[in-house]
Coordinates of C-alpha atoms and ligand atoms in Angstrom, one line a residue:
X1 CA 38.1 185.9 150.2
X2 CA 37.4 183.2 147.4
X3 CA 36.5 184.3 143.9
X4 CA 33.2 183.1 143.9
X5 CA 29.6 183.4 146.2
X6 CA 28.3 180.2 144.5
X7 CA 29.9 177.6 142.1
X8 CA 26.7 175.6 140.8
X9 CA 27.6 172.5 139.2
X10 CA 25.9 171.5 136.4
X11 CA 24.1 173.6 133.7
X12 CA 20.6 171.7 133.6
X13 CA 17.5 173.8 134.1
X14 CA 17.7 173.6 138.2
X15 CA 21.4 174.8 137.7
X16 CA 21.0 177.3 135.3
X17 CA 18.1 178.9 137.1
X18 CA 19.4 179.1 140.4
X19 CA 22.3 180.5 138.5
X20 CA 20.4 183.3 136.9
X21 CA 18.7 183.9 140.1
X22 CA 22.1 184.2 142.1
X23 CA 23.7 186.6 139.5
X24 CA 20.6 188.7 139.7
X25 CA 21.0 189.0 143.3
X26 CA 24.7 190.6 142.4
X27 CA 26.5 187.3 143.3
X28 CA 29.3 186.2 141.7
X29 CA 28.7 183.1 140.3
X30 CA 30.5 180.2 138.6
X31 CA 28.2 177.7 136.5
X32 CA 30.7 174.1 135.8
X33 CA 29.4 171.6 133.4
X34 CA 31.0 168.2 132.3
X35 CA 29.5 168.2 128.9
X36 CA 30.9 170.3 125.8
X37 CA 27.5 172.0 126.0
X38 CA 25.1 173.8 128.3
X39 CA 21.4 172.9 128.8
X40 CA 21.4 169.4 130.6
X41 CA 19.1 167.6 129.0
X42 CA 17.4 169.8 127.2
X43 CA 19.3 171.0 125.0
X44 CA 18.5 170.8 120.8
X45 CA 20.8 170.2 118.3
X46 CA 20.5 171.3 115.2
X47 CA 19.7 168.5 112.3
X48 CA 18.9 170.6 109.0
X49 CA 17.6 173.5 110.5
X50 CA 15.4 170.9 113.0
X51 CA 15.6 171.5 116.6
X52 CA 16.7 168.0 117.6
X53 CA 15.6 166.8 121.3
X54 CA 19.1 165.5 122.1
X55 CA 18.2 163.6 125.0
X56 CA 14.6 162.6 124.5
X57 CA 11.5 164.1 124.2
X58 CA 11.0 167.6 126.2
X59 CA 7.3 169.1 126.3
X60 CA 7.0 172.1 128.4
X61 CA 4.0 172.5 130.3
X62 CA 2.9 173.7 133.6
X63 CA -0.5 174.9 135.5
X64 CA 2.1 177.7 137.5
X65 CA 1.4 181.3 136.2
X66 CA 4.7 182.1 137.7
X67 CA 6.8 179.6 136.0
X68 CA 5.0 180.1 132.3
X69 CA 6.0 184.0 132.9
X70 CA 9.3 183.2 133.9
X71 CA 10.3 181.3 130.9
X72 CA 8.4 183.7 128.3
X73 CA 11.2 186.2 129.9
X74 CA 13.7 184.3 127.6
X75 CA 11.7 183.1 124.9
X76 CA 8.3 182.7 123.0
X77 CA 6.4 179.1 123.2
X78 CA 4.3 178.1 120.1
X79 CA 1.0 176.2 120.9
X80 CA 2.3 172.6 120.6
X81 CA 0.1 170.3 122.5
X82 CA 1.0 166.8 123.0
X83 CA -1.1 164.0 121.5
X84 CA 0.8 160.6 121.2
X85 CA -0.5 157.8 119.6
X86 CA 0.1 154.3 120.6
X87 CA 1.0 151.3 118.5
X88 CA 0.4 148.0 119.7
X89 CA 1.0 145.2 117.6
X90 CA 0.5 147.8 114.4
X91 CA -2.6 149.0 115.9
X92 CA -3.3 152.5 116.6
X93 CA -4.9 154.0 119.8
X94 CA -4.9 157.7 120.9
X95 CA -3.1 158.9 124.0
X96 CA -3.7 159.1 126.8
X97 CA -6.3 156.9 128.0
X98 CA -9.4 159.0 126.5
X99 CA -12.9 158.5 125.0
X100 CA -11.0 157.9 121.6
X101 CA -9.0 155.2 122.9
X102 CA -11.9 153.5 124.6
X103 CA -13.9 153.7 121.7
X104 CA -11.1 152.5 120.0
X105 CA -10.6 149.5 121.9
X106 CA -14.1 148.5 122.6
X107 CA -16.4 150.5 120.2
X108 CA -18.0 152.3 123.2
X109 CA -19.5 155.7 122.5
X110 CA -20.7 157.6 125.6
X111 CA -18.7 158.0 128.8
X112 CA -21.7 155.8 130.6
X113 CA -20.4 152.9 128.3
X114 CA -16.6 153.4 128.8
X115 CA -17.4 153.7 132.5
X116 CA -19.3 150.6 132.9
X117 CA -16.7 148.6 131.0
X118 CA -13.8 150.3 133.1
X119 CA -15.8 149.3 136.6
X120 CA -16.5 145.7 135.2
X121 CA -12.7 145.0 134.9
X122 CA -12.1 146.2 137.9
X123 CA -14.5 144.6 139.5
X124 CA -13.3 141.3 137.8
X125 CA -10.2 141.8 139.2
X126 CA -10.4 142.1 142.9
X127 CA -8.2 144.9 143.6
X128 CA -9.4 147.4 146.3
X129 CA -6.2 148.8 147.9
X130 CA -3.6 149.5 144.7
X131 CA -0.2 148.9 146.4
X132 CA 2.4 149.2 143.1
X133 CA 1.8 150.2 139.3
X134 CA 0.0 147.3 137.9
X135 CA -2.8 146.8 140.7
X136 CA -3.3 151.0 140.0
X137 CA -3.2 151.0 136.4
X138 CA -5.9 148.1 136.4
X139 CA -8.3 149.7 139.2
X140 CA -8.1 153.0 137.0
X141 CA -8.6 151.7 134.0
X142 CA -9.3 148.2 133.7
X143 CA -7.6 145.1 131.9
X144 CA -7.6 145.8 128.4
X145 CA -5.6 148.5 128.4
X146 CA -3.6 147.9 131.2
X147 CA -2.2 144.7 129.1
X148 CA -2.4 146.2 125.8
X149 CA -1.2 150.2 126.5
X150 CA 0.7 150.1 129.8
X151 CA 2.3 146.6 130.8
X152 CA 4.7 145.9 128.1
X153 CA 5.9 150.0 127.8
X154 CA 6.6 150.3 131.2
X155 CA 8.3 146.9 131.3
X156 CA 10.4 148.6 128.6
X157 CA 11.0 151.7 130.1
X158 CA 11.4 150.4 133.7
X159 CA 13.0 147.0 133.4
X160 CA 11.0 145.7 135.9
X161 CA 7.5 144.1 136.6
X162 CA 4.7 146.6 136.9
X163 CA 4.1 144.6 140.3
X164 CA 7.3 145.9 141.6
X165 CA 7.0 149.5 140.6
X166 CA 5.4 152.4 142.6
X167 CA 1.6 153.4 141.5
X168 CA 3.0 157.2 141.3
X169 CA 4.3 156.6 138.0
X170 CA 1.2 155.8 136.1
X171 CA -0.2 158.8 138.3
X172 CA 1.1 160.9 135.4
X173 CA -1.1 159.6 133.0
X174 CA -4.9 161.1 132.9
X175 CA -7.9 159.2 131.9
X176 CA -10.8 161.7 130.7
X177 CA -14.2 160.5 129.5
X178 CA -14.0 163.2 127.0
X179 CA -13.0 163.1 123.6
X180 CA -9.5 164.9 124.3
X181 CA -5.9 163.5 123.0
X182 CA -4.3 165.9 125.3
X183 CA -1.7 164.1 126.8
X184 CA -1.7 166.9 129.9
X185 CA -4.1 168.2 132.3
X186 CA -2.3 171.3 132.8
X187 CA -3.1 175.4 131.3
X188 CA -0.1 175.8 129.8
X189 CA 1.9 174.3 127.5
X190 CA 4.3 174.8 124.4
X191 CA 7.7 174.3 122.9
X192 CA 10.3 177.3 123.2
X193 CA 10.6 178.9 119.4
X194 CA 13.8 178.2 118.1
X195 CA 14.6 175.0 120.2
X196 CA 15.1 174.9 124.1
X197 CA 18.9 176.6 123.7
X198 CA 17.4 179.8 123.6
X199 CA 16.1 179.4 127.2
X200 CA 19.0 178.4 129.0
X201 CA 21.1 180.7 126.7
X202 CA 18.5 183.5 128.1
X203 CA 19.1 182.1 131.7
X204 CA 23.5 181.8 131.7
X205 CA 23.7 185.3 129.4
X206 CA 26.4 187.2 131.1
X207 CA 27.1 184.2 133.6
X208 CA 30.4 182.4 134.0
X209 CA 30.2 179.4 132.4
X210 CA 33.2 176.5 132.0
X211 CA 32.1 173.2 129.5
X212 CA 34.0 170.3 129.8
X213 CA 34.8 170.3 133.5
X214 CA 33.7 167.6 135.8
X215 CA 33.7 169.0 139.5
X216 CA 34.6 165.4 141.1
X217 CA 37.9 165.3 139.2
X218 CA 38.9 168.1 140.8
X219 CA 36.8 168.8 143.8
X220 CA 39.4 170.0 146.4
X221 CA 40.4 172.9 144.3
X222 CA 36.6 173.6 143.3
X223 CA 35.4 173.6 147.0
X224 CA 38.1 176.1 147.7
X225 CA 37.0 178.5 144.9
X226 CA 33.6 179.6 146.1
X227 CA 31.5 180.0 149.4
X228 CA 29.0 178.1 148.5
X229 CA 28.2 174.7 146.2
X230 CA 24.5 174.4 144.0
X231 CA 25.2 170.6 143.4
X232 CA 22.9 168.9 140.6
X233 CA 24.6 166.0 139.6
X234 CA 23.9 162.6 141.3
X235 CA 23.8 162.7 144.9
X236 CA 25.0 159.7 145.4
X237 CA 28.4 160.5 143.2
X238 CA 28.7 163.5 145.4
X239 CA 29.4 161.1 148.3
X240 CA 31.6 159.0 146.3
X241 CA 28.8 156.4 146.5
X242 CA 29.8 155.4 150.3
X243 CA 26.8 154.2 151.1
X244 CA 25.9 152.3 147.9
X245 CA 24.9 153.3 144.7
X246 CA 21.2 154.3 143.6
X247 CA 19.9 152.8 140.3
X248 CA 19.1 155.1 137.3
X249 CA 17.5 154.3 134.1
X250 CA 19.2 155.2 130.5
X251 CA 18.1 156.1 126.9
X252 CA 20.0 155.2 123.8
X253 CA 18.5 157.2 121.5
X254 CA 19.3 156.2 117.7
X255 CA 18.5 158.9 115.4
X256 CA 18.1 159.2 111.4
X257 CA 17.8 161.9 109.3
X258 CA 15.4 160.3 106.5
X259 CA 14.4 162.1 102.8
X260 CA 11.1 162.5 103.9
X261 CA 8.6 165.6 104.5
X262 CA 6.4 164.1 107.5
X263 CA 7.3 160.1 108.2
X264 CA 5.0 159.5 111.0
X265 CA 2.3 162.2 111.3
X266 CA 2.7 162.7 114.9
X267 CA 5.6 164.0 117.2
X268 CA 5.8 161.2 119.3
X269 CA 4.5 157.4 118.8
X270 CA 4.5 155.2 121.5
X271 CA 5.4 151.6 120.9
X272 CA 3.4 149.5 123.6
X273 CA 4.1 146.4 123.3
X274 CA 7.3 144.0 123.6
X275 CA 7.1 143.5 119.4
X276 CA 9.4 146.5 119.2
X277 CA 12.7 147.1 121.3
X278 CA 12.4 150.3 121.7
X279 CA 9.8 152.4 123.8
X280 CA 8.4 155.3 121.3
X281 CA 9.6 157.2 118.2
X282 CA 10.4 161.0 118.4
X283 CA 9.7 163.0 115.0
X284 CA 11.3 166.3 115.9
X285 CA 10.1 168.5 113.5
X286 CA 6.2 168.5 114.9
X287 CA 7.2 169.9 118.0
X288 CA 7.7 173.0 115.9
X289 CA 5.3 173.2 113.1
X290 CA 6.2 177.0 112.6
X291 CA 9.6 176.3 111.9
X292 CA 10.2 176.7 108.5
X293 CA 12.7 173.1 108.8
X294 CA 8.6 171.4 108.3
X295 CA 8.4 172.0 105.3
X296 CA 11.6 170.4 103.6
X297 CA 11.8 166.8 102.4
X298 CA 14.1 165.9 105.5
X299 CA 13.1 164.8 108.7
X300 CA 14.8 163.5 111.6
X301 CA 13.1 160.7 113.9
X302 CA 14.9 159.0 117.0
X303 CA 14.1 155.2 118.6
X304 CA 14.5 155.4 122.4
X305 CA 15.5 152.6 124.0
X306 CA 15.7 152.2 127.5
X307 CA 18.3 150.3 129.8
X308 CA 19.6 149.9 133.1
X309 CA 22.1 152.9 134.1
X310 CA 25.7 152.3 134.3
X311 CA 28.8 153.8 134.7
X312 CA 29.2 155.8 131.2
X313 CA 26.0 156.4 130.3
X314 CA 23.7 159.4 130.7
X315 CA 21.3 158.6 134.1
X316 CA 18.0 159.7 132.7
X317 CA 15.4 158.3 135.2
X318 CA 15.5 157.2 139.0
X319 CA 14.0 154.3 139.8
X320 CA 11.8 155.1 142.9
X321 CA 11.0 151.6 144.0
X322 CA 11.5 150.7 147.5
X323 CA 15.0 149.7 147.8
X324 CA 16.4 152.8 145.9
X325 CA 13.7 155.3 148.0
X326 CA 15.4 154.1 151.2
X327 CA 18.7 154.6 150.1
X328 CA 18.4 157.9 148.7
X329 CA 16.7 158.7 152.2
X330 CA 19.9 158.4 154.0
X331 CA 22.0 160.1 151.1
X332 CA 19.4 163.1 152.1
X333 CA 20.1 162.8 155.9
X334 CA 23.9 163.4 155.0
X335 CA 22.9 166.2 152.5
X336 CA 21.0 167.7 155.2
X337 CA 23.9 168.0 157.2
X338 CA 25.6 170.9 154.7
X339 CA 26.2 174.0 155.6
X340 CA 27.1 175.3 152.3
X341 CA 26.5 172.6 149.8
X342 CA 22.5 172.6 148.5
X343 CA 21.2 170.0 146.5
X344 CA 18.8 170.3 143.5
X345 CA 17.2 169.0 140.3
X346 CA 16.4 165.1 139.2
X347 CA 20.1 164.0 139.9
X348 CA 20.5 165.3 143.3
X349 CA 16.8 164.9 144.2
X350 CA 16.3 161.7 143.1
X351 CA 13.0 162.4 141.9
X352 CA 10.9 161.9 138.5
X353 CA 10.7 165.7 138.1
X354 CA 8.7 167.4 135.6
X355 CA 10.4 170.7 133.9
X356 CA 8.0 173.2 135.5
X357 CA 8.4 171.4 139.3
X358 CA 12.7 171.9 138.7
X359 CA 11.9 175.7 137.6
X360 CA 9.5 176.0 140.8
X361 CA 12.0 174.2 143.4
X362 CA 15.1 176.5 141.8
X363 CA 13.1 179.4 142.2
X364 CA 12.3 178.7 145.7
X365 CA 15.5 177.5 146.7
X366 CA 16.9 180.7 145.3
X367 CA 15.1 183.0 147.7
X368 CA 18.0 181.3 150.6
X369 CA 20.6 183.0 148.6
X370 CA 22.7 184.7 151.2
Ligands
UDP1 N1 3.0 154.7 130.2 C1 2.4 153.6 129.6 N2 2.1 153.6 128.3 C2 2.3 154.6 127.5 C3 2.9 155.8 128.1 C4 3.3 155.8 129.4 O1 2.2 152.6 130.3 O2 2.0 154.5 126.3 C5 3.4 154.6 131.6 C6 4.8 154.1 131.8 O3 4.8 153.4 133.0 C7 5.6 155.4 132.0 C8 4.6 156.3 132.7 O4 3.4 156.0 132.2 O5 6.8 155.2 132.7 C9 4.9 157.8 132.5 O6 4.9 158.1 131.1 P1 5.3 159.5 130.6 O7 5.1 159.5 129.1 O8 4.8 160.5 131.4 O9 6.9 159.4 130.8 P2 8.1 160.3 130.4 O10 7.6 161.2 129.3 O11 8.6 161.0 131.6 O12 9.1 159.3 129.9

């Protein structure tokens, strides 16, 4: 009999609740993780008493009853709502595409106006079937702000033209003829108290858990250790990249701690056009206003700059163009072949997943625990 029902590798959010789920059920499980810390990418370090977003920005927020109960099981969420602001060419416009930023932009007042100006450009420009990212962005909202909010950021985040990038991605983004800065359309959302650790802490308490230990080092002896393998690391990796490797995206994250009480005003500032390097600036301490960190003359701000994944660096997004969809397709047909290996989370999905959408897919995935 091996020591273990499940050995889940990696201690991310897909991981760590599949984990708690399988533990629950009275299985004995085994959580690996290659970094010297739990949380995948959302885990906080502590800066001053500021709960640092390690590896970018993380906002939680979800329109599933479910999850937002599951996660208050482990900890409290303040009311943190997320309102960027963009600056282009040291202009300011509000996020996202709202009746502030149209008036903004044109001086238009009533949703009649923005509207007309919106079908105008649209009009202007032809487009009647949106087939990639830049003919959607324009038919939704028109020129202006496709060039001066959307082209140059996602050229910056995606490394590619907005012509060769799939309309799902601007998807994400609302547009609201209301006067709302609320970057989400969704009931719920928040920023655990105390920093994210406290939720995956809540998750792995009384789990198993080894840091530092990469399963494909050693994967022989690790398949031979449990029944059954929750893989969340990259699919392709998994196969030793035998059929080619999928593209990711990075972030290099540079962050300063300056003598300041508030430096920016405003959690997160987008940076839209190519002026700046980097893609937005993260000022930690306004995701948690009720920390008492807020009120010292520190604060701690990170640039994010994004690049084009390779071996060494941290894959943050997957690049769901054409090419890279196919590809991943027949990595799935392979994974689909498993008896005992499941695959879940951004990594193994390759997919652009939204915190809420891992919690939901662990969740389900966990009711196949044998
Ligand atoms: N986006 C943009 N301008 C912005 C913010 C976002 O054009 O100021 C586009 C860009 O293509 C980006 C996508 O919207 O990749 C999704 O942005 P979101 O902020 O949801 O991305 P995430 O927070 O996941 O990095």
């Amino acid at each position: 009999m091996k020591p273990y029902d499940y050995l889940v590798v990696g201690s991310g959010l897909y991981g760590s609740v599949f984990a708690y789920k399988a533990h629950k059920a009275q299985k004995r499980v085994l959580v690996l993780e290659k970094r010297e810390h739990i949380g995948g990418n959302i885990y906080c370090t502590d800066i001053d008493g500021i709960h640092v977003h390690t590896y970018g920005a993380h906002i939680f927020h979800t329109s599933n009853k479910e999850v937002w109960d599951f996660v208050h099981k482990f900890v409290e969420f303040n009311r943190y709502t997320n309102c960027p602001v963009a600056n282009y060419k040291g202009k300011l416009f509000n996020l996202p595409f709202n009746m502030n930023t149209f008036y903004q932009l044109w001086g238009v007042k009533t949703p009649t106006e923005a509207m007309a100006v919106i079908a105008k450009q649209r009009e202007e420009s032809g487009i009647k079937n949106p087939s990639n990212l830049e003919e959607q962005a324009i038919s939704l909202v028109g020129k202006d702000i496709y060039e001066i909010l959307i082209k140059d950021y996602t050229e910056k985040q995606w490394g590619r033209k907005c012509s060769e990038l799939p309309a799902f991605i601007i998807q994400r983004l609302p547009v609201r003829f209301t006067f709302d800065n609320n970057y989400f359309n969704d009931s719920y959302q928040g920023i655990p108290i105390g920093g994210y650790n406290k939720l995956i802490k809540g998750l792995l308490d009384n789990i198993e858990v080894k840091t530092n230990v990469d399963f494909s080092e050693n994967r022989d002896y690790w398949n031979s250790v449990a029944d059954n393998i929750v893989f969340t690391g990259k699919i392709d990796e998994f196969y030793s990249y035998c059929l080619g490797k999928l593209e990711y995206r990075t972030v290099r994250f540079e962050t300063e701690v300056l003598e300041c009480q508030n430096y920016q005003g405003n959690a997160v500032v987008n940076y839209t056009s190519h002026t700046e390097p980097y893609t937005r600036v993260i000022e930690h301490k306004h995701f948690e206003p009720e920390n008492p960190a807020w009120e010292s003359n520190k604060t701690v701000i990170s640039k994010e700059y994004s690049a084009e994944w390779h071996e060494g660096s941290e894959p943050f997004y997957p690049v769901n163009d054409k090419k890279n969809t196919s590809l991943y397709q027949k990595y799935k047909e392979m994974a689909n072949q498993e008896t005992n290996v499941m695959f879940g989370g951004r990594l193994a999905e390759y997919r652009y997943y939204d915190m809420d959408d891992v919690i939901e897919k662990a969740l389900k995935d966990s009711e196949k625990i044998k």
